C-alpha angles and dihedrals in degrees: 000000000000122000090252092054092049091049093052091047091052092049091051091051091050091050092050091051093048091048091051094052092045090054088056093048100044133038112219091187119083112253142165120291118268088199134020110258089176095211087134133024093240092054091071099053113118094239090058094054111088098203134011088203089069091061105091102166124085108282134240114193117197118198107221137186117234114298093249091057099053114123125214089251092055090048090051092052095047094045090051089055090049092047096054104027111035094094094055102031139039107237118208122184114200141175131207088264090064097057098092093053094041095052095035094192113138092188093059105087093185094058091047099054106143101197101049090157088070090067118087144159116002092354092059093044092051091047092050092050090050091052092050091055090046090055092049092048092051102039108013121217129086132325117192146159115244090256099112126088109205128213097169140016114261114234123246091261089062099045101028103051123173092235140018115306126187138187128259112202142180108280093231105143092331106104142005087236115118091224116112094219120033135184116250136189090194109073108038136351131170136187146138124276113276095009113176095219089051089052091052092053089043090058090047093050090048090057091048091054096044097044098035096240112182133201094266096059116107091229089060094045092055092051091045090058089053089061088073089067095054122097112264141190114266110264089219094053095050096043101250090124132020132236090286093048091251115147118256112223130194090253088058092051093050095043127088092240127115128246127194109227126202115264091244094051114127105169145017122234112229115186098215092170090061092044089060089059097045113093094194097043104033091086090093091065089065093058129091121239090257093051092050091053089054094056121100095238138124087244092058093044091050090051089055095053 
């Protein structure tokens, strides 16, 4: 072979080797996300994340309805969370159908229920609360409903507590209790992985699901009272009360009035469950995200902060 032929042959070999190593380093075929970039809402759904082990930041889990049932208001709340928090936290959106894979515990019969659609009312609510505690106990972080409109990113002290932390919300159509603000396991909880207090409530919620305890049973009432002693998110910070500690009601959120929020406030609580039951206020659930932003309401103004 001539020198020129040898040189060309060597160049071809080098190109083949480089191509081989590049194929190992980069996928040229579209695949699921290893992390949540949160450019789009659908990117952050659990079934689009290839491995939870790849998520190294503190986690925020958002319990969603099916994609087809998401209202413009829900979309607005979730996108506000993504906008402010995706750089500090890994955001995972999940539905009831994802629970079995997320928990990955074959011995837990509750998390492996196949016909979830057969659950309804109080049974479904209790099962969902149990699953939220199961997620917190396994992964740590925050589990919430998409009922919070964010204006800032909470710091790690808020969303990475050393022990179980629950939410206290305005008792507007939430409980038969005569208290104005009540503790709730439903809207937002936070805690470290493997927390002992979380495990205790997990055991309690398991018994409720297995033995069909309801809210009028004495056993439940005693444990409900214990919720008052748990750490909780500041009502000012999550927009349950304003700067003057006055309660913020749905009618305030949907009005054109102004509210002075505390300087450390980072989100606004919006009781979407209650909105769906309100004939005179549920109109906003029929609007798109863009239409909501065009309304002259406190909700819209807060979203534009």
